[in-house]
Amino acid sequence: MNFASDNTSGAHPKVLQALSQVDAGPAMPYGHDPVTARAQDRLRAVFGHDRLAAYPLATGTAANALTLACLTPPWGAVYCHRDSHINTDECGAPEMFADGAKLIPLDSAHGKLTPQTVDAALAEHTPGFVHAVQPHVLALTQATEAGTVYTPDEVAALARVAHAHGLKVQMDGARFANALVTLGCSPAEVTWQAGVDVLAFGATKNGTLGAEAAVFFDPALAHGFAYRRKRAGHLFSKMRYLSAQLEAYLADDVWLLNAGHANALARRLGEGLAALPGCRLLHPVQANEVFCELPAGLADALSREGFTFYRWGAGDGGSDAVGVRLVASWNSEPGHVDALLNAAGRHASQAA
Amino acid sequence: MNFASDNTSGAHPKVLQALSQVDAGPAMPYGHDPVTARAQDRLRAVFGHDRLAAYPLATGTAANALTLACLTPPWGAVYCHRDSHINTDECGAPEMFADGAKLIPLDSAHGKLTPQTVDAALAEHTPGFVHAVQPHVLALTQATEAGTVYTPDEVAALARVAHAHGLKVQMDGARFANALVTLGCSPAEVTWQAGVDVLAFGATKNGTLGAEAAVFFDPALAHGFAYRRKRAGHLFSKMRYLSAQLEAYLADDVWLLNAGHANALARRLGEGLAALPGCRLLHPVQANEVFCELPAGLADALSREGFTFYRWGAGDGGSDAVGVRLVASWNSEPGHVDALLNAAGRHASQAA
Amino acid sequence: MNFASDNTSGAHPKVLQALSQVDAGPAMPYGHDPVTARAQDRLRAVFGHDRLAAYPLATGTAANALTLACLTPPWGAVYCHRDSHINTDECGAPEMFADGAKLIPLDSAHGKLTPQTVDAALAEHTPGFVHAVQPHVLALTQATEAGTVYTPDEVAALARVAHAHGLKVQMDGARFANALVTLGCSPAEVTWQAGVDVLAFGATKNGTLGAEAAVFFDPALAHGFAYRRKRAGHLFSKMRYLSAQLEAYLADDVWLLNAGHANALARRLGEGLAALPGCRLLHPVQANEVFCELPAGLADALSREGFTFYRWGAGDGGSDAVGVRLVASWNSEPGHVDALLNAAGRHASQAA
Amino acid sequence: MNFASDNTSGAHPKVLQALSQVDAGPAMPYGHDPVTARAQDRLRAVFGHDRLAAYPLATGTAANALTLACLTPPWGAVYCHRDSHINTDECGAPEMFADGAKLIPLDSAHGKLTPQTVDAALAEHTPGFVHAVQPHVLALTQATEAGTVYTPDEVAALARVAHAHGLKVQMDGARFANALVTLGCSPAEVTWQAGVDVLAFGATKNGTLGAEAAVFFDPALAHGFAYRRKRAGHLFSKMRYLSAQLEAYLADDVWLLNAGHANALARRLGEGLAALPGCRLLHPVQANEVFCELPAGLADALSREGFTFYRWGAGDGGSDAVGVRLVASWNSEPGHVDALLNAAGRHASQAA
């Protein structure tokens, strides 16, 4: 019973079905095909923005690194949370694609940057001081690496700070659907209407085989993107197969239903674990991830019973407490959540 | 009726079927899944080499650029044919992934490098001369950009020159299956047994959605590849969906049957066109591409009748001759070949 | 009266004299000249290491970035102090020359890394975890950005941690002479004997026009350095003019006398300021830099009287305290120190 | 007696004298000093252009690579002569500084590009074709690598072709003074008035220790240059010492007298050698370099007598002919030219 990551799940049947329905006959390659046009239209409709430029991609790393490279020169700086995926889990992809631009890691609670944190960091920079990299981008993650979610107001407040200093706002939306379901707002409200300039729209974790999109709300910011994508090896000749995934993902509310399923299970997991003695949530559960501190014995017992999850940083509740991360996927089974909570309850009561 | 490129074709039904049969339940991500293990085993079996290291990738650009980056330092040089895809059609991907390494374009007939050409080019270099980039790689294309094919002996002769100068041999195998069918040899004979060190094994043009593989016959040469792949955004979390494509592609001779079909149609196209007045083949037809010189009026007439193909360089048969490229795909329809030859014959006889 | 930086000073007369004595007649370019051979011999003698590989360079940025690029692959990480010059004042040079490698900023008091800090940071890394950059270098600064100095024992303790994790140790020695004079040890004791693998040996701040050296105590680590230097534009055709600077700098104890002069003035400045009411040193004065907290009114008054220095971070002594940095150079005039201390004393007593 | 290269010569006495006259007292670093301001003014006066932006640098590689990086995006192409220094002798520096941009080598006689050659090469490119690098720069060398010189009209004709296709024109002026003396025109006439956008102004080969300048005739093209220079390690803290070299070089016609001396000796060498049996010039002698075909026995005899020069490509006068390059410097001794011609004459008559 696997709670290790949402990337351990496979693809949604409707996404696979869409692939099999793609006409295998001749079509213009490299995105000049009707499926890609439809997927782009769908994204414009979903975001209520008829001018956005959308480019299908296959991985989140590509979506993040290529969009960032469009927003910063090589001597630029990207301000981001210390724990953000782009800072810790892309093996330097943003730095490579932006020819050595620098990520400036910032600390704040629960994975969420605050306007104060960003403002203070930017205040340390002297504009034009040639010895330092120049601030160009504020990068947010939605949902965050801590499983929390920015409200539209929070995004707007951060974007105001960024824009006031001349920075662009990029959003890593690897778990965008999970955030959206929690917020209950429109995609527009928490992106371009709140000041997000570019979105790395994720879909892989939530039900596609491997399909994401770079979404530029201001098409002018996509200058050079087509060339960057090509030379990065991310221009797919048979792009219709990426686009078909996106189209199916966005149709029939597949993306929102998937995220809603995962979020609900995560919430149940979080509430159940938090109620046990010696356990407490390390972050609010606002998407599909649970960060929880457990007695080490309990974590070990769950592992032994075949539940898979990651240890995640150290708990601070004492020497015998450990932090764990549990992630629910679009196809996680409710019964597995029950089984984990039952097992945890059993072990907790034995220990008490 | 489309003869523009083999990348205008879609995916083979068995490849799509394989995708739908991948278990959507939890599996270890990033290639630590059983489907990937099976695809790698299959590649080892196909190449008769039980130690090769194979990494699934999604695009040929990635396969070429990432393998080259493993074989040359930033101050290195890659010797290649002037018309090779890596030199003309990757928008600088090899240069980017290899941090500015240089491609040295060489000229020779019919897209095929010769030992003499390579040897002469290498003779111009003074080893250790710090002002010049240092030769590190000989890059071959199989089948070539001119639709021709290297025999195992030809590859071996080139590899001997390369190895004698300390270079590694990389092969761009975007149309490897097409070459193999023509040669009628084993995959091993024309790769590692002939001195190829690393192969960018192509499958996308010949029937997958988007799946290739980097194949290192000496695993030691893959040093750093895993990191390079990750930071390039080419490490797929749900890699089983790349691997399933490769597995199906290599099963039941799908790849060879597909290539055989395309090659046969190309041969028929080539023979038919060459027999027409004012027409001649610019290169021997040895794979699935036909390069032909036509009277400009004939080319125009075919375009008007709805046949799609590229003009390709200038013919030298006089001011009214043009060069064209026609490509047959794994699912090109024989009837379309008949139709094109009929139309061409009709126009040619009218003009005469 | 300028205390802004030691790079506001010019070149030492003996260094200039050496330039004028270089034979202007034909000599082999690019370092194959007798002056360069002598300078390299001198460095070997100074460091008591007859196998070290030394390369003259013209700037500290080049010395740092090019040596780091030799020690880390593009997917590597360089652990360094958050305030280190390579992290804050090179405009991303290390990241560029190392093709996107990442600097990991660490915090610790007075600009000095501790074994505990480094060990804790390395413990967060899972070796081989492909999603993260891999630790390859520990970068120290001697003297530090806070004007403090590592003892040989401290360097050795840090190097042990680094080497235990497979990292190499690079030292930014932009103010190496200043540190050495304070320590009173041999150059060997605080570098290779303490575990330093590569030193960016600084001379420009301390009396040359523009001359530094990359010093590899293990020549094998210099693999590729000659090519990196060339393609970075840092291979000087008339290298004898860099080498002559280094030779003169290291002769007749010029470098040590210069540093001793600057250090003594800094110490006097530090002691004088620390004795004033409302003033306190922010870091121990161990080289030629003074970091001091002053009443804002006092700092303003000194600026008005024509003393030049930088504000440096915020003091924490209350809302009216400011931090300042004062730097003494090899040719700072003692009378200027007296003048500053007199003026400061006058203003401080008026304020009291 | 050394005719190997003009970079084997040292620095001119007036340049050295200028260094010793630089005030060693405090001055603002990084180019904010009065010497640098004067050198920049001098360049504006020399070029009759009061808005040009000039940046002192220390090496020609830096001047070429950094200016090119300002003119092309990473996916751009630089069209240049196959034998140009940037293509053959910078170890990939332009590619590195421009993050993988590509040099497109063109062939034409005597090292000089022609409008026809450039136009034909550009005609092969389909604008916006995303698979290919995009033409951004035409790079000329003045004097060329073959010791020939472009007239203002020739430069203007090339620049017209370049500008018509949207390219910028960069000029590698490593031997600009030598060309200028031959042309007898003003610096303006053969640069910005003829359409050159950016000049890498060389001085090192012709009498400085190591000083060049990046000269942007349209300051807007220098966007980002200050950051690129810094992160390349080419921003000198004590820039006054670069600037003083440039100032002295441009004063009192030092640069023109130096170049005139070298050119005259080269012309004499060329005429003398060309008059010998079995000898012929491979290129017109228009600057300070002589490319000559000699009987192999003669070349060997001259080497044995202690004359130093490079073999340079193969002569085509038969199996016993070799190509050589002889370079005269600003301080080459006329007596050495006499000696070489005497020796050559003696050997030639003996052989006859």
PDB file of N, CA and C in Angstrom, chain C residues 224-259:
ATOM      1  N   GLY C 224      42.082  19.440 -17.558  1.00  0.00           N
ATOM      2  CA  GLY C 224      41.194  20.305 -18.333  1.00  0.00           C
ATOM      3  C   GLY C 224      41.361  21.775 -18.042  1.00  0.00           C
ATOM      4  N   PHE C 225      42.135  22.099 -16.993  1.00  0.00           N
ATOM      5  CA  PHE C 225      42.246  23.517 -16.637  1.00  0.00           C
ATOM      6  C   PHE C 225      42.773  24.364 -17.802  1.00  0.00           C
ATOM      7  N   ALA C 226      43.767  23.855 -18.509  1.00  0.00           N
ATOM      8  CA  ALA C 226      44.361  24.643 -19.598  1.00  0.00           C
ATOM      9  C   ALA C 226      43.317  24.986 -20.660  1.00  0.00           C
ATOM     10  N   TYR C 227      42.423  24.052 -20.943  1.00  0.00           N
ATOM     11  CA  TYR C 227      41.374  24.327 -21.927  1.00  0.00           C
ATOM     12  C   TYR C 227      40.320  25.274 -21.345  1.00  0.00           C
ATOM     13  N   ARG C 228      39.964  25.049 -20.115  1.00  0.00           N
ATOM     14  CA  ARG C 228      38.990  25.940 -19.480  1.00  0.00           C
ATOM     15  C   ARG C 228      39.504  27.380 -19.459  1.00  0.00           C
ATOM     16  N   ARG C 229      40.779  27.535 -19.112  1.00  0.00           N
ATOM     17  CA  ARG C 229      41.359  28.874 -19.048  1.00  0.00           C
ATOM     18  C   ARG C 229      41.331  29.536 -20.418  1.00  0.00           C
ATOM     19  N   LYS C 230      41.689  28.774 -21.441  1.00  0.00           N
ATOM     20  CA  LYS C 230      41.721  29.341 -22.787  1.00  0.00           C
ATOM     21  C   LYS C 230      40.329  29.790 -23.229  1.00  0.00           C
ATOM     22  N   ARG C 231      39.359  28.880 -23.107  1.00  0.00           N
ATOM     23  CA  ARG C 231      38.029  29.215 -23.622  1.00  0.00           C
ATOM     24  C   ARG C 231      37.314  30.246 -22.759  1.00  0.00           C
ATOM     25  N   ALA C 232      37.834  30.495 -21.585  1.00  0.00           N
ATOM     26  CA  ALA C 232      37.298  31.570 -20.757  1.00  0.00           C
ATOM     27  C   ALA C 232      37.930  32.913 -21.087  1.00  0.00           C
ATOM     28  N   GLY C 233      38.899  32.913 -21.997  1.00  0.00           N
ATOM     29  CA  GLY C 233      39.573  34.159 -22.330  1.00  0.00           C
ATOM     30  C   GLY C 233      40.597  34.571 -21.288  1.00  0.00           C
ATOM     31  N   HIS C 234      41.034  33.611 -20.480  1.00  0.00           N
ATOM     32  CA  HIS C 234      41.978  33.945 -19.416  1.00  0.00           C
ATOM     33  C   HIS C 234      43.380  33.403 -19.660  1.00  0.00           C
ATOM     34  N   LEU C 235      43.638  32.970 -20.874  1.00  0.00           N
ATOM     35  CA  LEU C 235      45.009  32.595 -21.231  1.00  0.00           C
ATOM     36  C   LEU C 235      45.670  33.806 -21.874  1.00  0.00           C
ATOM     37  N   PHE C 236      46.636  34.374 -21.203  1.00  0.00           N
ATOM     38  CA  PHE C 236      47.265  35.604 -21.687  1.00  0.00           C
ATOM     39  C   PHE C 236      48.399  35.282 -22.655  1.00  0.00           C
ATOM     40  N   SER C 237      48.375  35.904 -23.826  1.00  0.00           N
ATOM     41  CA  SER C 237      49.445  35.650 -24.781  1.00  0.00           C
ATOM     42  C   SER C 237      50.779  36.118 -24.197  1.00  0.00           C
ATOM     43  N   LYS C 238      50.773  37.296 -23.626  1.00  0.00           N
ATOM     44  CA  LYS C 238      52.016  37.819 -23.059  1.00  0.00           C
ATOM     45  C   LYS C 238      52.019  37.567 -21.552  1.00  0.00           C
ATOM     46  N   MET C 239      51.957  36.299 -21.207  1.00  0.00           N
ATOM     47  CA  MET C 239      51.782  35.937 -19.805  1.00  0.00           C
ATOM     48  C   MET C 239      52.930  36.412 -18.922  1.00  0.00           C
ATOM     49  N   ARG C 240      54.071  36.631 -19.551  1.00  0.00           N
ATOM     50  CA  ARG C 240      55.219  37.062 -18.733  1.00  0.00           C
ATOM     51  C   ARG C 240      54.895  38.301 -17.891  1.00  0.00           C
ATOM     52  N   TYR C 241      53.931  39.097 -18.367  1.00  0.00           N
ATOM     53  CA  TYR C 241      53.588  40.303 -17.601  1.00  0.00           C
ATOM     54  C   TYR C 241      52.689  40.010 -16.405  1.00  0.00           C
ATOM     55  N   LEU C 242      51.969  38.915 -16.442  1.00  0.00           N
ATOM     56  CA  LEU C 242      51.299  38.464 -15.218  1.00  0.00           C
ATOM     57  C   LEU C 242      52.320  37.840 -14.277  1.00  0.00           C
ATOM     58  N   SER C 243      53.172  37.025 -14.863  1.00  0.00           N
ATOM     59  CA  SER C 243      54.129  36.265 -14.052  1.00  0.00           C
ATOM     60  C   SER C 243      55.125  37.188 -13.366  1.00  0.00           C
ATOM     61  N   ALA C 244      55.534  38.242 -14.066  1.00  0.00           N
ATOM     62  CA  ALA C 244      56.471  39.192 -13.452  1.00  0.00           C
ATOM     63  C   ALA C 244      55.861  39.850 -12.227  1.00  0.00           C
ATOM     64  N   GLN C 245      54.567  40.101 -12.286  1.00  0.00           N
ATOM     65  CA  GLN C 245      53.900  40.664 -11.112  1.00  0.00           C
ATOM     66  C   GLN C 245      53.966  39.695  -9.934  1.00  0.00           C
ATOM     67  N   LEU C 246      53.656  38.441 -10.230  1.00  0.00           N
ATOM     68  CA  LEU C 246      53.669  37.448  -9.151  1.00  0.00           C
ATOM     69  C   LEU C 246      55.061  37.272  -8.581  1.00  0.00           C
ATOM     70  N   GLU C 247      56.049  37.269  -9.487  1.00  0.00           N
ATOM     71  CA  GLU C 247      57.416  37.061  -9.025  1.00  0.00           C
ATOM     72  C   GLU C 247      57.851  38.196  -8.088  1.00  0.00           C
ATOM     73  N   ALA C 248      57.568  39.421  -8.502  1.00  0.00           N
ATOM     74  CA  ALA C 248      57.951  40.558  -7.656  1.00  0.00           C
ATOM     75  C   ALA C 248      57.167  40.579  -6.349  1.00  0.00           C
ATOM     76  N   TYR C 249      55.936  40.179  -6.450  1.00  0.00           N
ATOM     77  CA  TYR C 249      55.066  40.172  -5.264  1.00  0.00           C
ATOM     78  C   TYR C 249      55.586  39.216  -4.203  1.00  0.00           C
ATOM     79  N   LEU C 250      56.106  38.085  -4.673  1.00  0.00           N
ATOM     80  CA  LEU C 250      56.572  37.054  -3.739  1.00  0.00           C
ATOM     81  C   LEU C 250      58.033  37.251  -3.330  1.00  0.00           C
ATOM     82  N   ALA C 251      58.729  38.175  -4.006  1.00  0.00           N
ATOM     83  CA  ALA C 251      60.143  38.402  -3.685  1.00  0.00           C
ATOM     84  C   ALA C 251      60.271  39.415  -2.558  1.00  0.00           C
ATOM     85  N   ASP C 252      61.375  39.327  -1.848  1.00  0.00           N
ATOM     86  CA  ASP C 252      61.697  40.329  -0.827  1.00  0.00           C
ATOM     87  C   ASP C 252      60.569  40.509   0.181  1.00  0.00           C
ATOM     88  N   ASP C 253      59.776  39.480   0.375  1.00  0.00           N
ATOM     89  CA  ASP C 253      58.656  39.561   1.324  1.00  0.00           C
ATOM     90  C   ASP C 253      57.677  40.691   1.027  1.00  0.00           C
ATOM     91  N   VAL C 254      57.623  41.146  -0.224  1.00  0.00           N
ATOM     92  CA  VAL C 254      56.691  42.234  -0.531  1.00  0.00           C
ATOM     93  C   VAL C 254      55.283  41.891  -0.079  1.00  0.00           C
ATOM     94  N   TRP C 255      54.855  40.680  -0.405  1.00  0.00           N
ATOM     95  CA  TRP C 255      53.476  40.317  -0.084  1.00  0.00           C
ATOM     96  C   TRP C 255      53.201  40.309   1.410  1.00  0.00           C
ATOM     97  N   LEU C 256      54.181  39.831   2.177  1.00  0.00           N
ATOM     98  CA  LEU C 256      53.969  39.738   3.621  1.00  0.00           C
ATOM     99  C   LEU C 256      54.065  41.112   4.275  1.00  0.00           C
ATOM    100  N   LEU C 257      55.003  41.920   3.775  1.00  0.00           N
ATOM    101  CA  LEU C 257      55.122  43.273   4.333  1.00  0.00           C
ATOM    102  C   LEU C 257      53.860  44.076   4.023  1.00  0.00           C
ATOM    103  N   ASN C 258      53.372  43.953   2.808  1.00  0.00           N
ATOM    104  CA  ASN C 258      52.149  44.667   2.446  1.00  0.00           C
ATOM    105  C   ASN C 258      50.979  44.258   3.342  1.00  0.00           C
ATOM    106  N   ALA C 259      50.836  42.974   3.492  1.00  0.00           N
ATOM    107  CA  ALA C 259      49.718  42.487   4.303  1.00  0.00           C
ATOM    108  C   ALA C 259      49.892  42.886   5.763  1.00  0.00           C
TER     109      ALA C 259
END
